[in-house]
C-alpha cells in the first residue's frame, strides 16, 4: 500500500472536492448560518436549520483554519455560522434548540443534548481561531450545561414513563471522550481529567460486554443488560467511531492498555457488523440476532464507513495491527466505490443493503459538513505520517 499516494488522495478529495462544495452551496448570506438540505448538485431543497449541523460546520471550518491553513475564506465561513448560532441557536441561557427556521425562529425545543455538544465543539474551536473570549465563554457555559444534564439528558422532554425501564445511552459518554479534548484549552484541568476518566470507564467497562466483545447502545443505570429492543441494540458504526476517540485518549494519557483494548473492540465490531453477502457495515443489529425495531437496520451509511476507516488506520498507526490495516483497505475500497459521487462533488450518504444509492442528497437533516470532511482530514493526516 502506497501511504503517500493515499494521503494525497484523501487530501485532494477534502480540499478540492468536498470543502468547495460546502463553500459554494451552503452559506445563507441573507440570514446567516448554513443551508444543509442540499441535493446531489448542491441545490437547496429545504431551508430549516439544524443546530447539530450548524455547529458541526462551524467546527469544521474553524478546525481547518487552525490545523491546515489560515485561509480567510474558511474563517469567514465559520463566523457566518457562529454568529447565527450565537444570536438564534439558544434560549438565552445556553439551552440549544434542535432546529430553527431559515430566519432563526425556534422550531424544535432543546430536547437533544447533541445540539449542546456540537455547539460546544464549534465555539471552542472558533475561540482558538479568533482568540475571542466571548466564543470561549459560550463553549464553557454550554459544556457546564452538558455536565448538568448528563444524568437526564432530555429532561422535561423525555417521553418515557419514569421508573419502569430506566436505561442510559452510550452516545453521550462516547461523544464526551472526543469533546473533552476539544475543550481542554478552556476548562479546568481537574474537571477535564475527571470527565475523561468517567467517560473511559463508561465506554470501556459499563457499555462494553465481555461475553460478546461488543458495546451496547443502552444499559440499565447500574450498567446491566436489558433484554429489550433498546437493550439488545448494537450500532457497529458507533462502536467503531468511539474507538478512535478512545485511542486518542490513550495517546494523551500514555495508556497502551486502553489503546490495545480499543483495537480489539474495533476488530470485533467490524467482523460482527460487516455484511458478508453484499459488503459494507450494517447500521443496526440485535445482539441476540433478533429482528431490530429500526426498519433502516440494513442500510449502509456514509458516517459509519468513513469513521470506521479512521479507526482502522489509527489502530494500525498505533499498534501495527496488520488485521486493522486489512480492514482499512476493505472499508476504503467500499466507501470510495459506493459513497463517492463520480459526477458531482461531495459523497452520497445513504445506500440500500446492496450498496445502491437510496437517497441522492448531499446534505439533509442529519448529513452535513462533518463526517466526510473530518474523515478525509483524519485519514490524510494519519496516512501522511505512515511509512
mmCIF file of C-alpha atoms in Angstrom:
data_model
loop_
_atom_site.group_PDB
_atom_site.id
_atom_site.type_symbol
_atom_site.label_atom_id
_atom_site.label_comp_id
_atom_site.label_asym_id
_atom_site.label_seq_id
_atom_site.Cartn_x
_atom_site.Cartn_y
_atom_site.Cartn_z
ATOM 1 C CA UNK A 1 0.000 0.000 0.000
ATOM 2 C CA UNK A 2 1.411 3.384 -1.028
ATOM 3 C CA UNK A 3 0.619 5.523 2.023
ATOM 4 C CA UNK A 4 1.909 8.770 0.485
ATOM 5 C CA UNK A 5 -0.243 8.327 -2.630
ATOM 6 C CA UNK A 6 -3.281 7.544 -0.484
ATOM 7 C CA UNK A 7 -2.578 10.580 1.717
ATOM 8 C CA UNK A 8 -2.674 12.716 -1.428
ATOM 9 C CA UNK A 9 -5.954 11.129 -2.481
ATOM 10 C CA UNK A 10 -7.636 11.997 0.837
ATOM 11 C CA UNK A 11 -6.114 15.490 0.955
ATOM 12 C CA UNK A 12 -7.189 16.364 -2.601
ATOM 13 C CA UNK A 13 -10.696 14.993 -2.057
ATOM 14 C CA UNK A 14 -11.040 17.168 1.047
ATOM 15 C CA UNK A 15 -9.577 20.417 -0.257
ATOM 16 C CA UNK A 16 -10.505 20.276 -3.954
ATOM 17 C CA UNK A 17 -13.877 18.494 -3.889
ATOM 18 C CA UNK A 18 -15.759 18.323 -0.586
ATOM 19 C CA UNK A 19 -14.925 21.637 1.107
ATOM 20 C CA UNK A 20 -15.500 23.703 -2.084
ATOM 21 C CA UNK A 21 -18.976 22.103 -2.351
ATOM 22 C CA UNK A 22 -19.988 23.444 1.069
ATOM 23 C CA UNK A 23 -18.400 26.846 0.442
ATOM 24 C CA UNK A 24 -20.324 27.188 -2.815
ATOM 25 C CA UNK A 25 -23.762 25.905 -1.845
ATOM 26 C CA UNK A 26 -24.303 26.113 1.922
ATOM 27 C CA UNK A 27 -23.827 29.746 3.045
ATOM 28 C CA UNK A 28 -27.013 31.715 3.688
ATOM 29 C CA UNK A 29 -25.698 35.220 3.082
ATOM 30 C CA UNK A 30 -29.103 36.785 3.767
ATOM 31 C CA UNK A 31 -29.904 35.391 7.235
ATOM 32 C CA UNK A 32 -26.620 33.814 8.286
ATOM 33 C CA UNK A 33 -25.863 30.191 9.063
ATOM 34 C CA UNK A 34 -25.886 27.410 6.507
ATOM 35 C CA UNK A 35 -28.250 25.536 4.254
ATOM 36 C CA UNK A 36 -27.628 21.832 4.796
ATOM 37 C CA UNK A 37 -30.500 20.280 2.846
ATOM 38 C CA UNK A 38 -28.705 20.061 -0.476
ATOM 39 C CA UNK A 39 -29.498 17.907 -3.482
ATOM 40 C CA UNK A 40 -26.898 15.958 -5.403
ATOM 41 C CA UNK A 41 -25.872 19.035 -7.402
ATOM 42 C CA UNK A 42 -25.968 21.413 -4.414
ATOM 43 C CA UNK A 43 -29.462 22.831 -4.960
ATOM 44 C CA UNK A 44 -31.206 23.769 -1.680
ATOM 45 C CA UNK A 45 -34.343 21.675 -1.111
ATOM 46 C CA UNK A 46 -35.248 22.795 2.424
ATOM 47 C CA UNK A 47 -34.212 25.867 4.416
ATOM 48 C CA UNK A 48 -34.691 24.674 8.024
ATOM 49 C CA UNK A 49 -31.507 24.903 10.086
ATOM 50 C CA UNK A 50 -30.489 22.112 12.434
ATOM 51 C CA UNK A 51 -28.290 23.068 15.373
ATOM 52 C CA UNK A 52 -26.226 19.854 15.150
ATOM 53 C CA UNK A 53 -25.255 20.617 11.583
ATOM 54 C CA UNK A 54 -24.739 24.352 12.075
ATOM 55 C CA UNK A 55 -22.368 23.643 14.975
ATOM 56 C CA UNK A 56 -20.546 20.883 13.145
ATOM 57 C CA UNK A 57 -19.892 23.117 10.164
ATOM 58 C CA UNK A 58 -18.591 25.967 12.338
ATOM 59 C CA UNK A 59 -16.257 23.435 13.949
ATOM 60 C CA UNK A 60 -15.134 22.035 10.583
ATOM 61 C CA UNK A 61 -14.107 25.359 9.076
ATOM 62 C CA UNK A 62 -12.534 26.552 12.353
ATOM 63 C CA UNK A 63 -10.542 23.320 12.587
ATOM 64 C CA UNK A 64 -9.281 23.593 9.005
ATOM 65 C CA UNK A 65 -8.278 27.206 9.679
ATOM 66 C CA UNK A 66 -6.440 26.159 12.849
ATOM 67 C CA UNK A 67 -4.741 22.997 11.605
ATOM 68 C CA UNK A 68 -4.357 23.189 7.833
ATOM 69 C CA UNK A 69 -4.023 26.793 6.656
ATOM 70 C CA UNK A 70 -5.069 30.269 7.809
ATOM 71 C CA UNK A 71 -7.421 30.837 4.877
ATOM 72 C CA UNK A 72 -9.674 33.860 5.423
ATOM 73 C CA UNK A 73 -12.409 32.167 3.391
ATOM 74 C CA UNK A 74 -12.543 29.337 5.943
ATOM 75 C CA UNK A 75 -12.637 31.695 8.923
ATOM 76 C CA UNK A 76 -15.391 33.743 7.281
ATOM 77 C CA UNK A 77 -17.424 30.552 6.784
ATOM 78 C CA UNK A 78 -17.017 29.626 10.447
ATOM 79 C CA UNK A 79 -18.041 33.117 11.597
ATOM 80 C CA UNK A 80 -21.141 33.091 9.373
ATOM 81 C CA UNK A 81 -22.447 30.051 11.262
ATOM 82 C CA UNK A 82 -21.215 31.066 14.697
ATOM 83 C CA UNK A 83 -22.856 34.478 14.699
ATOM 84 C CA UNK A 84 -26.156 32.935 13.575
ATOM 85 C CA UNK A 85 -25.923 30.331 16.363
ATOM 86 C CA UNK A 86 -24.961 32.930 18.964
ATOM 87 C CA UNK A 87 -27.975 35.047 18.076
ATOM 88 C CA UNK A 88 -30.648 32.403 17.416
ATOM 89 C CA UNK A 89 -29.457 28.938 18.465
ATOM 90 C CA UNK A 90 -30.288 29.001 22.199
ATOM 91 C CA UNK A 91 -32.854 30.375 24.636
ATOM 92 C CA UNK A 92 -30.542 32.990 26.156
ATOM 93 C CA UNK A 93 -29.421 30.572 28.872
ATOM 94 C CA UNK A 94 -27.420 28.282 26.546
ATOM 95 C CA UNK A 95 -30.114 25.674 26.163
ATOM 96 C CA UNK A 96 -29.684 24.896 22.458
ATOM 97 C CA UNK A 97 -32.709 24.273 20.267
ATOM 98 C CA UNK A 98 -32.797 21.304 17.910
ATOM 99 C CA UNK A 99 -33.867 23.237 14.818
ATOM 100 C CA UNK A 100 -34.756 26.713 13.589
ATOM 101 C CA UNK A 101 -36.461 28.308 10.614
ATOM 102 C CA UNK A 102 -34.247 29.851 7.971
ATOM 103 C CA UNK A 103 -34.585 33.227 9.699
ATOM 104 C CA UNK A 104 -33.669 31.765 13.087
ATOM 105 C CA UNK A 105 -37.022 31.248 14.824
ATOM 106 C CA UNK A 106 -37.088 28.138 17.094
ATOM 107 C CA UNK A 107 -38.849 25.108 15.597
ATOM 108 C CA UNK A 108 -37.980 22.276 17.979
ATOM 109 C CA UNK A 109 -37.321 22.583 21.712
ATOM 110 C CA UNK A 110 -33.845 21.973 23.216
ATOM 111 C CA UNK A 111 -34.577 18.302 23.930
ATOM 112 C CA UNK A 112 -31.436 16.945 22.270
ATOM 113 C CA UNK A 113 -28.151 17.020 24.185
ATOM 114 C CA UNK A 114 -26.155 16.767 20.952
ATOM 115 C CA UNK A 115 -27.216 20.284 19.977
ATOM 116 C CA UNK A 116 -25.228 21.285 23.069
ATOM 117 C CA UNK A 117 -22.196 19.090 22.328
ATOM 118 C CA UNK A 118 -21.758 20.384 18.778
ATOM 119 C CA UNK A 119 -22.288 23.991 19.864
ATOM 120 C CA UNK A 120 -19.522 23.461 22.432
ATOM 121 C CA UNK A 121 -17.189 21.974 19.816
ATOM 122 C CA UNK A 122 -17.948 24.830 17.434
ATOM 123 C CA UNK A 123 -17.275 27.697 19.796
ATOM 124 C CA UNK A 124 -14.267 26.032 21.437
ATOM 125 C CA UNK A 125 -12.537 25.540 18.086
ATOM 126 C CA UNK A 126 -13.521 29.014 16.895
ATOM 127 C CA UNK A 127 -12.172 30.567 20.094
ATOM 128 C CA UNK A 128 -8.781 29.091 19.145
ATOM 129 C CA UNK A 129 -9.057 30.524 15.638
ATOM 130 C CA UNK A 130 -10.076 34.028 16.717
ATOM 131 C CA UNK A 131 -8.774 34.405 20.262
ATOM 132 C CA UNK A 132 -12.297 35.569 21.145
ATOM 133 C CA UNK A 133 -13.046 35.386 24.848
ATOM 134 C CA UNK A 134 -16.778 35.593 24.075
ATOM 135 C CA UNK A 135 -16.709 32.429 21.947
ATOM 136 C CA UNK A 136 -14.691 30.680 24.638
ATOM 137 C CA UNK A 137 -17.269 31.647 27.261
ATOM 138 C CA UNK A 138 -20.125 30.269 25.126
ATOM 139 C CA UNK A 139 -18.250 26.958 24.852
ATOM 140 C CA UNK A 140 -17.560 26.854 28.610
ATOM 141 C CA UNK A 141 -21.134 27.690 29.617
ATOM 142 C CA UNK A 142 -22.534 25.110 27.215
ATOM 143 C CA UNK A 143 -20.096 22.468 28.466
ATOM 144 C CA UNK A 144 -21.353 23.175 32.001
ATOM 145 C CA UNK A 145 -24.925 22.663 30.759
ATOM 146 C CA UNK A 146 -23.940 19.276 29.288
ATOM 147 C CA UNK A 147 -22.429 18.109 32.584
ATOM 148 C CA UNK A 148 -25.542 19.294 34.448
ATOM 149 C CA UNK A 149 -27.761 17.284 32.087
ATOM 150 C CA UNK A 150 -25.655 14.100 31.999
ATOM 151 C CA UNK A 151 -27.927 12.085 34.278
ATOM 152 C CA UNK A 152 -31.126 13.110 32.466
ATOM 153 C CA UNK A 153 -30.196 14.486 29.020
ATOM 154 C CA UNK A 154 -33.741 15.033 27.724
ATOM 155 C CA UNK A 155 -35.106 16.457 30.962
ATOM 156 C CA UNK A 156 -38.709 17.640 30.670
ATOM 157 C CA UNK A 157 -38.852 16.375 27.058
ATOM 158 C CA UNK A 158 -38.230 12.740 27.987
ATOM 159 C CA UNK A 159 -41.303 10.846 26.752
ATOM 160 C CA UNK A 160 -40.568 7.620 28.641
ATOM 161 C CA UNK A 161 -42.665 6.716 31.664
ATOM 162 C CA UNK A 162 -40.422 7.043 34.731
ATOM 163 C CA UNK A 163 -39.396 4.052 36.818
ATOM 164 C CA UNK A 164 -40.426 1.120 34.627
ATOM 165 C CA UNK A 165 -37.445 0.545 32.345
ATOM 166 C CA UNK A 166 -34.747 3.089 33.064
ATOM 167 C CA UNK A 167 -31.887 2.959 30.548
ATOM 168 C CA UNK A 168 -28.862 5.122 29.884
ATOM 169 C CA UNK A 169 -27.369 5.662 26.437
ATOM 170 C CA UNK A 170 -23.896 5.135 25.044
ATOM 171 C CA UNK A 171 -23.894 8.212 22.788
ATOM 172 C CA UNK A 172 -23.224 10.842 25.456
ATOM 173 C CA UNK A 173 -20.220 9.252 27.203
ATOM 174 C CA UNK A 174 -18.918 8.359 23.743
ATOM 175 C CA UNK A 175 -19.045 11.938 22.477
ATOM 176 C CA UNK A 176 -17.645 13.322 25.724
ATOM 177 C CA UNK A 177 -14.481 11.301 25.028
ATOM 178 C CA UNK A 178 -13.951 13.487 21.974
ATOM 179 C CA UNK A 179 -15.446 16.698 23.367
ATOM 180 C CA UNK A 180 -13.108 16.691 26.377
ATOM 181 C CA UNK A 181 -10.119 17.034 24.038
ATOM 182 C CA UNK A 182 -11.883 19.762 22.062
ATOM 183 C CA UNK A 183 -12.445 21.995 25.109
ATOM 184 C CA UNK A 184 -9.436 21.213 27.281
ATOM 185 C CA UNK A 185 -7.834 24.596 26.493
ATOM 186 C CA UNK A 186 -10.841 26.306 28.117
ATOM 187 C CA UNK A 187 -11.749 24.071 31.065
ATOM 188 C CA UNK A 188 -10.122 23.480 34.447
ATOM 189 C CA UNK A 189 -7.668 20.569 34.151
ATOM 190 C CA UNK A 190 -9.135 18.665 37.118
ATOM 191 C CA UNK A 191 -12.604 18.750 35.561
ATOM 192 C CA UNK A 192 -11.265 17.589 32.182
ATOM 193 C CA UNK A 193 -9.302 14.752 33.818
ATOM 194 C CA UNK A 194 -12.347 13.694 35.828
ATOM 195 C CA UNK A 195 -14.572 13.813 32.722
ATOM 196 C CA UNK A 196 -12.097 11.759 30.689
ATOM 197 C CA UNK A 197 -11.741 9.115 33.429
ATOM 198 C CA UNK A 198 -15.514 8.809 33.778
ATOM 199 C CA UNK A 199 -16.028 8.505 30.006
ATOM 200 C CA UNK A 200 -13.335 5.872 29.549
ATOM 201 C CA UNK A 201 -14.873 3.857 32.369
ATOM 202 C CA UNK A 202 -18.391 4.118 30.913
ATOM 203 C CA UNK A 203 -17.382 3.262 27.359
ATOM 204 C CA UNK A 204 -14.799 0.557 28.073
ATOM 205 C CA UNK A 205 -16.324 -1.106 31.149
ATOM 206 C CA UNK A 206 -20.023 -0.302 31.535
ATOM 207 C CA UNK A 207 -21.334 -0.423 27.950
ATOM 208 C CA UNK A 208 -18.712 -2.962 26.838
ATOM 209 C CA UNK A 209 -19.888 -6.571 27.075
ATOM 210 C CA UNK A 210 -17.083 -9.039 27.808
ATOM 211 C CA UNK A 211 -19.002 -12.046 26.516
ATOM 212 C CA UNK A 212 -19.506 -10.637 23.007
ATOM 213 C CA UNK A 213 -16.593 -8.202 22.882
ATOM 214 C CA UNK A 214 -19.072 -5.563 21.686
ATOM 215 C CA UNK A 215 -20.588 -2.350 23.014
ATOM 216 C CA UNK A 216 -24.332 -1.877 23.563
ATOM 217 C CA UNK A 217 -26.278 1.308 22.804
ATOM 218 C CA UNK A 218 -28.180 1.180 26.111
ATOM 219 C CA UNK A 219 -27.780 -0.427 29.537
ATOM 220 C CA UNK A 220 -29.603 -0.068 32.873
ATOM 221 C CA UNK A 221 -28.467 2.724 35.211
ATOM 222 C CA UNK A 222 -26.499 0.051 37.106
ATOM 223 C CA UNK A 223 -24.737 -0.972 33.893
ATOM 224 C CA UNK A 224 -26.653 -4.219 33.419
ATOM 225 C CA UNK A 225 -28.031 -5.783 30.255
ATOM 226 C CA UNK A 226 -31.692 -5.085 29.449
ATOM 227 C CA UNK A 227 -33.334 -7.784 27.342
ATOM 228 C CA UNK A 228 -35.455 -5.363 25.295
ATOM 229 C CA UNK A 229 -35.356 -3.767 21.846
ATOM 230 C CA UNK A 230 -33.277 -0.883 23.192
ATOM 231 C CA UNK A 231 -31.103 -3.038 25.425
ATOM 232 C CA UNK A 232 -30.189 -5.509 22.689
ATOM 233 C CA UNK A 233 -29.296 -2.826 20.156
ATOM 234 C CA UNK A 234 -25.787 -2.609 18.680
ATOM 235 C CA UNK A 235 -24.727 0.182 16.323
ATOM 236 C CA UNK A 236 -21.419 -1.076 14.845
ATOM 237 C CA UNK A 237 -20.595 2.363 13.430
ATOM 238 C CA UNK A 238 -20.963 3.969 16.852
ATOM 239 C CA UNK A 239 -18.677 1.357 18.368
ATOM 240 C CA UNK A 240 -16.048 1.924 15.699
ATOM 241 C CA UNK A 241 -16.198 5.731 15.873
ATOM 242 C CA UNK A 242 -15.955 5.650 19.664
ATOM 243 C CA UNK A 243 -12.823 3.527 19.476
ATOM 244 C CA UNK A 244 -10.768 6.164 17.674
ATOM 245 C CA UNK A 245 -11.860 8.664 20.312
ATOM 246 C CA UNK A 246 -10.626 6.208 22.939
ATOM 247 C CA UNK A 247 -7.339 5.699 21.074
ATOM 248 C CA UNK A 248 -6.803 9.485 21.096
ATOM 249 C CA UNK A 249 -7.353 9.483 24.862
ATOM 250 C CA UNK A 250 -4.977 6.541 25.204
ATOM 251 C CA UNK A 251 -2.293 8.545 23.401
ATOM 252 C CA UNK A 252 -2.935 11.609 25.581
ATOM 253 C CA UNK A 253 -2.741 9.564 28.783
ATOM 254 C CA UNK A 254 0.116 7.315 27.619
ATOM 255 C CA UNK A 255 -2.062 4.242 28.236
ATOM 256 C CA UNK A 256 -1.245 1.431 25.858
ATOM 257 C CA UNK A 257 -3.722 -0.823 27.661
ATOM 258 C CA UNK A 258 -6.783 1.129 26.546
ATOM 259 C CA UNK A 259 -5.373 1.556 23.029
ATOM 260 C CA UNK A 260 -4.945 -2.217 22.729
ATOM 261 C CA UNK A 261 -8.427 -2.849 24.105
ATOM 262 C CA UNK A 262 -9.903 -0.292 21.684
ATOM 263 C CA UNK A 263 -8.203 -2.024 18.750
ATOM 264 C CA UNK A 264 -9.559 -5.386 19.882
ATOM 265 C CA UNK A 265 -13.107 -3.997 20.181
ATOM 266 C CA UNK A 266 -12.762 -2.343 16.749
ATOM 267 C CA UNK A 267 -11.800 -5.611 15.087
ATOM 268 C CA UNK A 268 -14.703 -7.381 16.822
ATOM 269 C CA UNK A 269 -17.183 -4.694 15.737
ATOM 270 C CA UNK A 270 -16.021 -4.722 12.109
ATOM 271 C CA UNK A 271 -16.221 -8.505 11.891
ATOM 272 C CA UNK A 272 -19.620 -8.521 13.570
ATOM 273 C CA UNK A 273 -21.091 -5.620 11.578
ATOM 274 C CA UNK A 274 -19.790 -6.450 8.101
ATOM 275 C CA UNK A 275 -22.429 -7.655 5.632
ATOM 276 C CA UNK A 276 -20.948 -10.947 4.393
ATOM 277 C CA UNK A 277 -23.323 -11.048 1.419
ATOM 278 C CA UNK A 278 -23.256 -7.524 -0.036
ATOM 279 C CA UNK A 279 -20.349 -5.824 1.746
ATOM 280 C CA UNK A 280 -20.443 -2.723 3.907
ATOM 281 C CA UNK A 281 -21.324 -2.326 7.580
ATOM 282 C CA UNK A 282 -24.888 -2.710 8.827
ATOM 283 C CA UNK A 283 -26.484 0.292 10.548
ATOM 284 C CA UNK A 284 -28.234 -1.520 13.433
ATOM 285 C CA UNK A 285 -28.064 -5.068 14.784
ATOM 286 C CA UNK A 286 -29.602 -7.035 17.657
ATOM 287 C CA UNK A 287 -27.014 -8.630 19.916
ATOM 288 C CA UNK A 288 -29.171 -11.768 20.184
ATOM 289 C CA UNK A 289 -29.793 -11.884 16.446
ATOM 290 C CA UNK A 290 -33.476 -10.930 16.725
ATOM 291 C CA UNK A 291 -35.155 -8.530 14.261
ATOM 292 C CA UNK A 292 -34.478 -4.877 15.112
ATOM 293 C CA UNK A 293 -37.207 -2.283 15.536
ATOM 294 C CA UNK A 294 -35.269 0.044 13.186
ATOM 295 C CA UNK A 295 -36.574 -0.588 9.669
ATOM 296 C CA UNK A 296 -33.403 1.025 8.276
ATOM 297 C CA UNK A 297 -31.209 -1.565 10.032
ATOM 298 C CA UNK A 298 -29.632 -2.881 6.824
ATOM 299 C CA UNK A 299 -28.835 0.468 5.188
ATOM 300 C CA UNK A 300 -25.214 1.399 4.597
ATOM 301 C CA UNK A 301 -24.460 4.911 5.882
ATOM 302 C CA UNK A 302 -21.655 7.305 4.970
ATOM 303 C CA UNK A 303 -20.612 8.166 8.520
ATOM 304 C CA UNK A 304 -20.343 4.534 9.609
ATOM 305 C CA UNK A 305 -17.806 3.771 6.881
ATOM 306 C CA UNK A 306 -15.709 6.935 6.994
ATOM 307 C CA UNK A 307 -15.453 6.774 10.810
ATOM 308 C CA UNK A 308 -14.522 3.089 10.632
ATOM 309 C CA UNK A 309 -11.768 3.905 8.135
ATOM 310 C CA UNK A 310 -10.277 6.413 10.614
ATOM 311 C CA UNK A 311 -10.435 3.819 13.395
ATOM 312 C CA UNK A 312 -8.682 1.093 11.441
ATOM 313 C CA UNK A 313 -5.959 3.427 10.183
ATOM 314 C CA UNK A 314 -5.372 4.764 13.683
ATOM 315 C CA UNK A 315 -5.268 1.220 15.053
ATOM 316 C CA UNK A 316 -2.576 0.327 12.514
ATOM 317 C CA UNK A 317 -0.636 3.521 13.195
ATOM 318 C CA UNK A 318 -0.599 2.966 16.963
ATOM 319 C CA UNK A 319 -0.163 -0.817 17.170
ATOM 320 C CA UNK A 320 0.991 -2.049 13.759
ATOM 321 C CA UNK A 321 -2.013 -4.394 13.591
ATOM 322 C CA UNK A 322 -1.999 -5.998 10.134
ATOM 323 C CA UNK A 323 -5.610 -7.038 10.706
ATOM 324 C CA UNK A 324 -6.592 -3.395 11.205
ATOM 325 C CA UNK A 325 -4.744 -2.396 8.028
ATOM 326 C CA UNK A 326 -6.577 -5.093 6.063
ATOM 327 C CA UNK A 327 -9.879 -3.783 7.390
ATOM 328 C CA UNK A 328 -8.915 -0.240 6.400
ATOM 329 C CA UNK A 329 -8.259 -1.397 2.842
ATOM 330 C CA UNK A 330 -11.603 -3.203 2.719
ATOM 331 C CA UNK A 331 -13.571 -0.243 4.102
ATOM 332 C CA UNK A 332 -11.639 2.255 1.959
ATOM 333 C CA UNK A 333 -12.449 0.344 -1.233
ATOM 334 C CA UNK A 334 -16.134 0.011 -0.329
ATOM 335 C CA UNK A 335 -16.505 3.681 0.671
ATOM 336 C CA UNK A 336 -14.748 5.181 -2.346
ATOM 337 C CA UNK A 337 -16.586 2.864 -4.704
ATOM 338 C CA UNK A 338 -20.080 3.277 -3.247
ATOM 339 C CA UNK A 339 -20.313 6.657 -1.499
ATOM 340 C CA UNK A 340 -18.172 8.919 -3.686
ATOM 341 C CA UNK A 341 -20.260 10.571 -6.399
ATOM 342 C CA UNK A 342 -18.311 10.236 -9.644
ATOM 343 C CA UNK A 343 -20.237 13.061 -11.356
ATOM 344 C CA UNK A 344 -20.762 15.727 -8.666
ATOM 345 C CA UNK A 345 -18.803 16.912 -5.602
ATOM 346 C CA UNK A 346 -19.365 15.525 -2.069
ATOM 347 C CA UNK A 347 -20.414 11.978 -1.189
ATOM 348 C CA UNK A 348 -23.716 10.179 -1.019
ATOM 349 C CA UNK A 349 -24.964 9.406 2.477
ATOM 350 C CA UNK A 350 -27.484 6.602 2.230
ATOM 351 C CA UNK A 351 -27.231 3.291 0.386
ATOM 352 C CA UNK A 352 -29.501 0.272 0.486
ATOM 353 C CA UNK A 353 -28.172 -3.079 1.606
ATOM 354 C CA UNK A 354 -26.893 -3.898 -1.885
ATOM 355 C CA UNK A 355 -24.844 -0.692 -1.941
ATOM 356 C CA UNK A 356 -27.096 1.204 -4.342
ATOM 357 C CA UNK A 357 -27.818 4.897 -3.736
ATOM 358 C CA UNK A 358 -31.018 5.196 -1.736
ATOM 359 C CA UNK A 359 -31.125 9.000 -1.378
ATOM 360 C CA UNK A 360 -29.140 11.185 -3.754
ATOM 361 C CA UNK A 361 -28.946 14.133 -1.336
ATOM 362 C CA UNK A 362 -25.573 15.500 -0.249
ATOM 363 C CA UNK A 363 -26.950 17.059 2.919
ATOM 364 C CA UNK A 364 -30.165 16.858 4.911
ATOM 365 C CA UNK A 365 -31.454 16.784 8.452
ATOM 366 C CA UNK A 366 -28.607 14.551 9.650
ATOM 367 C CA UNK A 367 -25.885 14.735 6.997
ATOM 368 C CA UNK A 368 -23.908 17.951 6.828
ATOM 369 C CA UNK A 369 -20.376 19.261 6.524
ATOM 370 C CA UNK A 370 -18.824 16.964 9.111
ATOM 371 C CA UNK A 371 -18.220 13.216 8.831
ATOM 372 C CA UNK A 372 -16.941 13.152 5.250
ATOM 373 C CA UNK A 373 -14.554 16.120 5.572
ATOM 374 C CA UNK A 374 -13.448 15.176 9.099
ATOM 375 C CA UNK A 375 -12.829 11.622 7.939
ATOM 376 C CA UNK A 376 -10.872 12.750 4.884
ATOM 377 C CA UNK A 377 -8.803 15.070 7.097
ATOM 378 C CA UNK A 378 -8.108 12.395 9.715
ATOM 379 C CA UNK A 379 -7.144 9.741 7.150
ATOM 380 C CA UNK A 380 -4.945 12.229 5.262
ATOM 381 C CA UNK A 381 -3.113 13.170 8.466
ATOM 382 C CA UNK A 382 -2.536 9.574 9.566
ATOM 383 C CA UNK A 383 -1.502 8.322 6.104
ATOM 384 C CA UNK A 384 0.905 11.227 5.798
ATOM 385 C CA UNK A 385 2.759 10.004 8.890
ATOM 386 C CA UNK A 386 2.893 6.315 7.877
ATOM 387 C CA UNK A 387 5.901 4.836 6.131
#
